[in-house]
Each structure stands twice: as structure tokens, then as C-alpha cells.
PDB file of C-alpha atoms in Angstrom:
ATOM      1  CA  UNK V  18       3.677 -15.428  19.400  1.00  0.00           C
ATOM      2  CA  UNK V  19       6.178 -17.532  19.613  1.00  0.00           C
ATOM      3  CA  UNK V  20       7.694 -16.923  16.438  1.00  0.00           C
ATOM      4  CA  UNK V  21       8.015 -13.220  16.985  1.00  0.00           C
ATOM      5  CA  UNK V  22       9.199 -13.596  20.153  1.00  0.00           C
ATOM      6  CA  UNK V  23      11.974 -15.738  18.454  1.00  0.00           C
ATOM      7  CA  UNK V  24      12.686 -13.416  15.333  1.00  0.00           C
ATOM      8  CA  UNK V  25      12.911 -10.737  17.886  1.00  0.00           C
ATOM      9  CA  UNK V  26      15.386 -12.616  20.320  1.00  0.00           C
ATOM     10  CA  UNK V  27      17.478 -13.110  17.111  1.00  0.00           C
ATOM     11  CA  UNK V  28      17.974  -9.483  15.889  1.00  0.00           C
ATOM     12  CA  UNK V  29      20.665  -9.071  18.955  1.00  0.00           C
ATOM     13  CA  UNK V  30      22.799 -11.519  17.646  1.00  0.00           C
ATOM     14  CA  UNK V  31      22.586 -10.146  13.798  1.00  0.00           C
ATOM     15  CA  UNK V  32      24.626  -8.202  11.568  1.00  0.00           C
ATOM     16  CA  UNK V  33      21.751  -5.094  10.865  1.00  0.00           C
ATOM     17  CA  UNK V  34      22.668  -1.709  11.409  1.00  0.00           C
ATOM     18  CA  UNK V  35      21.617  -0.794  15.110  1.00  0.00           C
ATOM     19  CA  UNK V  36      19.043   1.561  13.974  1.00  0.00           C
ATOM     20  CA  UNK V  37      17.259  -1.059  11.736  1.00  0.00           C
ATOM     21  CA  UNK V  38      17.683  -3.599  15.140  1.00  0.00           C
ATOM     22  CA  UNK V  39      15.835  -0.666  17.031  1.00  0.00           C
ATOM     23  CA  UNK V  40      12.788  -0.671  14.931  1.00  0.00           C
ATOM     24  CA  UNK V  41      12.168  -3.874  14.156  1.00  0.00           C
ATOM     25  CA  UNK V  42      12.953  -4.522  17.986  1.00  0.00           C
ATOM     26  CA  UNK V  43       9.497  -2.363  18.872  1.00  0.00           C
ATOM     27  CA  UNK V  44       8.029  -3.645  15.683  1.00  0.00           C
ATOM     28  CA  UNK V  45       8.296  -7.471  17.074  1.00  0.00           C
ATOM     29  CA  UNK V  46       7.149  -5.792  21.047  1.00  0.00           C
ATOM     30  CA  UNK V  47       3.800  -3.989  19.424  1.00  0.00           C
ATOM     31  CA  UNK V  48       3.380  -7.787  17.802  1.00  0.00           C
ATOM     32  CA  UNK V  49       3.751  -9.276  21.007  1.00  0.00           C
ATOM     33  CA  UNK V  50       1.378  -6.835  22.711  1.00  0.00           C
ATOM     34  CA  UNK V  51      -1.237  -7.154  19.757  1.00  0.00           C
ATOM     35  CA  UNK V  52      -1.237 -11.600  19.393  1.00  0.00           C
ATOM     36  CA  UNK V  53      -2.889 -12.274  22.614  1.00  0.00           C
ATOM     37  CA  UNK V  54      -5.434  -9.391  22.509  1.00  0.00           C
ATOM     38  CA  UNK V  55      -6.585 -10.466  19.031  1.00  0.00           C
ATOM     39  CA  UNK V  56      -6.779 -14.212  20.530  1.00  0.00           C
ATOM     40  CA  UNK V  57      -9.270 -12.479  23.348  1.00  0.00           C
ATOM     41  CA  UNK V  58     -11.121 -10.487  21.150  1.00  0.00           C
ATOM     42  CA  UNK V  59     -11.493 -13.501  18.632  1.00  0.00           C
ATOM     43  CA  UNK V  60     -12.562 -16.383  21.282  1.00  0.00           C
ATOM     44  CA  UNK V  61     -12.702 -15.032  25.112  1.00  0.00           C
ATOM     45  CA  UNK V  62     -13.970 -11.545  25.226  1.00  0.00           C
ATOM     46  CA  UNK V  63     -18.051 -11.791  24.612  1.00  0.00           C
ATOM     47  CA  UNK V  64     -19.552  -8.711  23.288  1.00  0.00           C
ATOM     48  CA  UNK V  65     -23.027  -9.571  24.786  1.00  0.00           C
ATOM     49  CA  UNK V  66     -21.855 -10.012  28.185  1.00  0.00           C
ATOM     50  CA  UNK V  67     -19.290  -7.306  28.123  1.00  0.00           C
ATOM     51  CA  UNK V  68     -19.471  -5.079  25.441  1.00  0.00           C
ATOM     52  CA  UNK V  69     -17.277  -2.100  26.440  1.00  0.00           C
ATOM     53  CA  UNK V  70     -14.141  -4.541  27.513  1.00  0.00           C
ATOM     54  CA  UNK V  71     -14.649  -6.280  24.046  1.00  0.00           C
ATOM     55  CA  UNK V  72     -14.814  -2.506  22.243  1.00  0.00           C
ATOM     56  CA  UNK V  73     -11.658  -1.301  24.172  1.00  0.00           C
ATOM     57  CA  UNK V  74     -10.088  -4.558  23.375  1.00  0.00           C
ATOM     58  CA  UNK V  75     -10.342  -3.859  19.611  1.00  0.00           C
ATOM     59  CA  UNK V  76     -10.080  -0.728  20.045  1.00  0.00           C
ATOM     60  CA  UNK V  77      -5.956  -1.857  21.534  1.00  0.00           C
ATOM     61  CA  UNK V  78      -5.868  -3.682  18.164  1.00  0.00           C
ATOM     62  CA  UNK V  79      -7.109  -1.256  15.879  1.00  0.00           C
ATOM     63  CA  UNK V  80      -4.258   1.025  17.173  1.00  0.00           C
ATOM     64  CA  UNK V  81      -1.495  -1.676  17.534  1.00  0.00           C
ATOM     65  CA  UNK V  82      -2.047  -2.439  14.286  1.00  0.00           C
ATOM     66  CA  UNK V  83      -1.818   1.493  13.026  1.00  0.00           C
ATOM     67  CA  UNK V  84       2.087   1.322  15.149  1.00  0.00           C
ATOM     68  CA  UNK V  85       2.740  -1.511  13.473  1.00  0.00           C
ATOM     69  CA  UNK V  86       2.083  -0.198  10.167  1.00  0.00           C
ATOM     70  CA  UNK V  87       3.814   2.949  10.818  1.00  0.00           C
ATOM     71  CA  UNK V  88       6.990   1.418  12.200  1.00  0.00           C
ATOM     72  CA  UNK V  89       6.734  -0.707   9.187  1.00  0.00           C
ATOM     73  CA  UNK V  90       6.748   2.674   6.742  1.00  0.00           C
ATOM     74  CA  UNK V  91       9.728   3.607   9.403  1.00  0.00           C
ATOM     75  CA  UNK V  92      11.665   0.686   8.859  1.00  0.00           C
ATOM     76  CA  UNK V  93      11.227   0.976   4.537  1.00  0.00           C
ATOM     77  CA  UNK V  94      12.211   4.672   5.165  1.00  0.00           C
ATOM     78  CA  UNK V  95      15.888   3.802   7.157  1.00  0.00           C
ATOM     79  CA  UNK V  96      16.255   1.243   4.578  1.00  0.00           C
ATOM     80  CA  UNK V  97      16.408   3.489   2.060  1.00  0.00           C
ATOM     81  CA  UNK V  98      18.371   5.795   3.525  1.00  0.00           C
ATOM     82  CA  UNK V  99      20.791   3.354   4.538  1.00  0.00           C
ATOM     83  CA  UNK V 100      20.698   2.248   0.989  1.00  0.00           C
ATOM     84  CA  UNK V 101      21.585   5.794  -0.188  1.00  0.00           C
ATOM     85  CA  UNK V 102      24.294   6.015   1.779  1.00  0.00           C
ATOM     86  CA  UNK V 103      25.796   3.121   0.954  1.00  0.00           C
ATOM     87  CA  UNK V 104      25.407   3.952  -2.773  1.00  0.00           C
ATOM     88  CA  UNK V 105      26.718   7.600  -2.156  1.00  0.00           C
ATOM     89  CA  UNK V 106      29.956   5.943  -0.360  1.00  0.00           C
ATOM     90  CA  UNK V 107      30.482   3.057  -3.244  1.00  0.00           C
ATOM     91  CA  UNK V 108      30.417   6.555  -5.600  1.00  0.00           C
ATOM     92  CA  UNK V 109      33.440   7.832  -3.645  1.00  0.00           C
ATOM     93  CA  UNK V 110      35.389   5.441  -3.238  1.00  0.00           C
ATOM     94  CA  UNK V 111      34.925   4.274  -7.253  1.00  0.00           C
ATOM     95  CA  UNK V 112      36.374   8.215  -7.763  1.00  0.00           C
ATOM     96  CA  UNK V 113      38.748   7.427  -5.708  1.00  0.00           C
ATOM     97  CA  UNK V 114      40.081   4.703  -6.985  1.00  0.00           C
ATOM     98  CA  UNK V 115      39.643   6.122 -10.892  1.00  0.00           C
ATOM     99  CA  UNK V 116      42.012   9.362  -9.852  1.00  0.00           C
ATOM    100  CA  UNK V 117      44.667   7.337  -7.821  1.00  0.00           C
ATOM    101  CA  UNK V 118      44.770   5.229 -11.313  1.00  0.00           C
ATOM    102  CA  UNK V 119      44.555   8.015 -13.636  1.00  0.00           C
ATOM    103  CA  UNK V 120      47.998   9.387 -11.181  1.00  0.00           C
ATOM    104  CA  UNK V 121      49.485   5.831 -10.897  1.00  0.00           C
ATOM    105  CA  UNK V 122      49.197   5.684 -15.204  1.00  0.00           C
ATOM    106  CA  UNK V 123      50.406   9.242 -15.179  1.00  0.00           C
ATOM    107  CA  UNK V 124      53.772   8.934 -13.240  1.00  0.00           C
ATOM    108  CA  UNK V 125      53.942   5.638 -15.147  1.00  0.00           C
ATOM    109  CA  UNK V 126      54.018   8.022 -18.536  1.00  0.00           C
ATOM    110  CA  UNK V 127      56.224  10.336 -17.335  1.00  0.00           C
ATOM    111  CA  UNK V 128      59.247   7.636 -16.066  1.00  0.00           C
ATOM    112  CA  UNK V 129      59.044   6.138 -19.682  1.00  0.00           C
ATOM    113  CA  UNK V 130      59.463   9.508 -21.354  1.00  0.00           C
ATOM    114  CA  UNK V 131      62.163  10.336 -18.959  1.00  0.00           C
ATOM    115  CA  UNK V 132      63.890   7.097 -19.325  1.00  0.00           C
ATOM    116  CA  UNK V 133      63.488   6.991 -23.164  1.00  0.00           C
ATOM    117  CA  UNK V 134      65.009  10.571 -22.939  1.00  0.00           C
ATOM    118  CA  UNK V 135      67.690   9.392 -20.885  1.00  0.00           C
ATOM    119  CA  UNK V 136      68.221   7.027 -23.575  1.00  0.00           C
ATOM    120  CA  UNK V 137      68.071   9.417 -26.389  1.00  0.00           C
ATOM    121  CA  UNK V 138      70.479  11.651 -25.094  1.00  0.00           C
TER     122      UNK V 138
END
């Protein structure tokens, strides 16, 4: 528990996209919810003594475990969005820079035929 509660105290200070912060934020919070019921469930909860605490118990996990999954799938889906975007804007800007050097080798043409016709006359 401790370790999630320290991988989630250090995605504040990181460099990730705020929406990828968000959900791994929750992410690390259904973790922290889901560690200690697990440990009572596993060791402290006895089913023979009380059997409907121990069922609601798992019962917590069993749906914990379907968030965390899900905000799992979440996170893999922003990254690849965020991914696409990024590739989408690296596409631009390579276009970008190809026409301002195809104009930039153009101009560069045309002084050197008006020079050498400058020349010539």
C-alpha cells in the first residue's frame, strides 16, 4: 500500500499530460481502497463466523478490481490518443518545414537566374 500510495504522491510532481495524471490518480485511489480489503478478506474476515461481511467484503474486491481494470483500458485508450495526436502534429510540422524549404530553394533559383541574367546582359 505503501508503494501505491508513493507512485501516486509522485504523479503531481511529473511531466504526464494532466489527463493521463487524472486517471492513473483514481487508478492508484481504487488500489488503495482495494489493498486492505483483500488483506481482511485473506486473514481477518472469517466466513464461518460471519459469512455475509466476508461475501460483501469480496464482493468490494470483485468490483474494485473490475474499476481498476476499466480505468486501466481508459488509461491505454488516452494513450493512444495522445499518441495520435502527437503523430498527427509531427506530420504538420514535417509539411511545414518541406514547403518553407521547397520556397527557401525556390527564391534561391530565381536570384541566381536573375543575377546570371544581370550578368548576361
Amino acid at each position: 500500500m505503501a508503494l501505491v500510495g508513493w507512485h501516486a504522491s509522485g504523479l503531481s510532481s511529473g511531466s504526464a499530460p494532466v489527463s493521463r495524471r487524472r486517471i492513473r490518480t483514481a487508478n492508484s485511489w481504487v488500489m488503495m481502497l482495494g489493498i486492505p480489503l483483500v488483506a481482511a478478506g485473506a486473514s481477518v474476515i472469517d466466513p464461518q463466523r460471519s459469512p455475509r461481511a466476508f461475501v460483501l467484503v469480496w464482493l468490494s474486491v470483485a468490483i474494485l478490481l473490475v474499476l481498476c481494470v476499466a480505468l486501466a483500458m481508459l488509461d491505454a485508450a488516452n494513450t493512444w490518443r495522445l499518441t495520435s495526436a502527437a503523430r498527427k502534429d509531427a506530420a504538420r510540422s514535417t509539411l511545414a518545414m518541406l514547403a518553407a524549404s521547397r520556397m527557401t530553394r525556390s527564391r534561391g533559383e530565381e536570384s541566381r537566374e536573375a543575377s546570371q541574367s544581370a550578368h548576361d546582359d
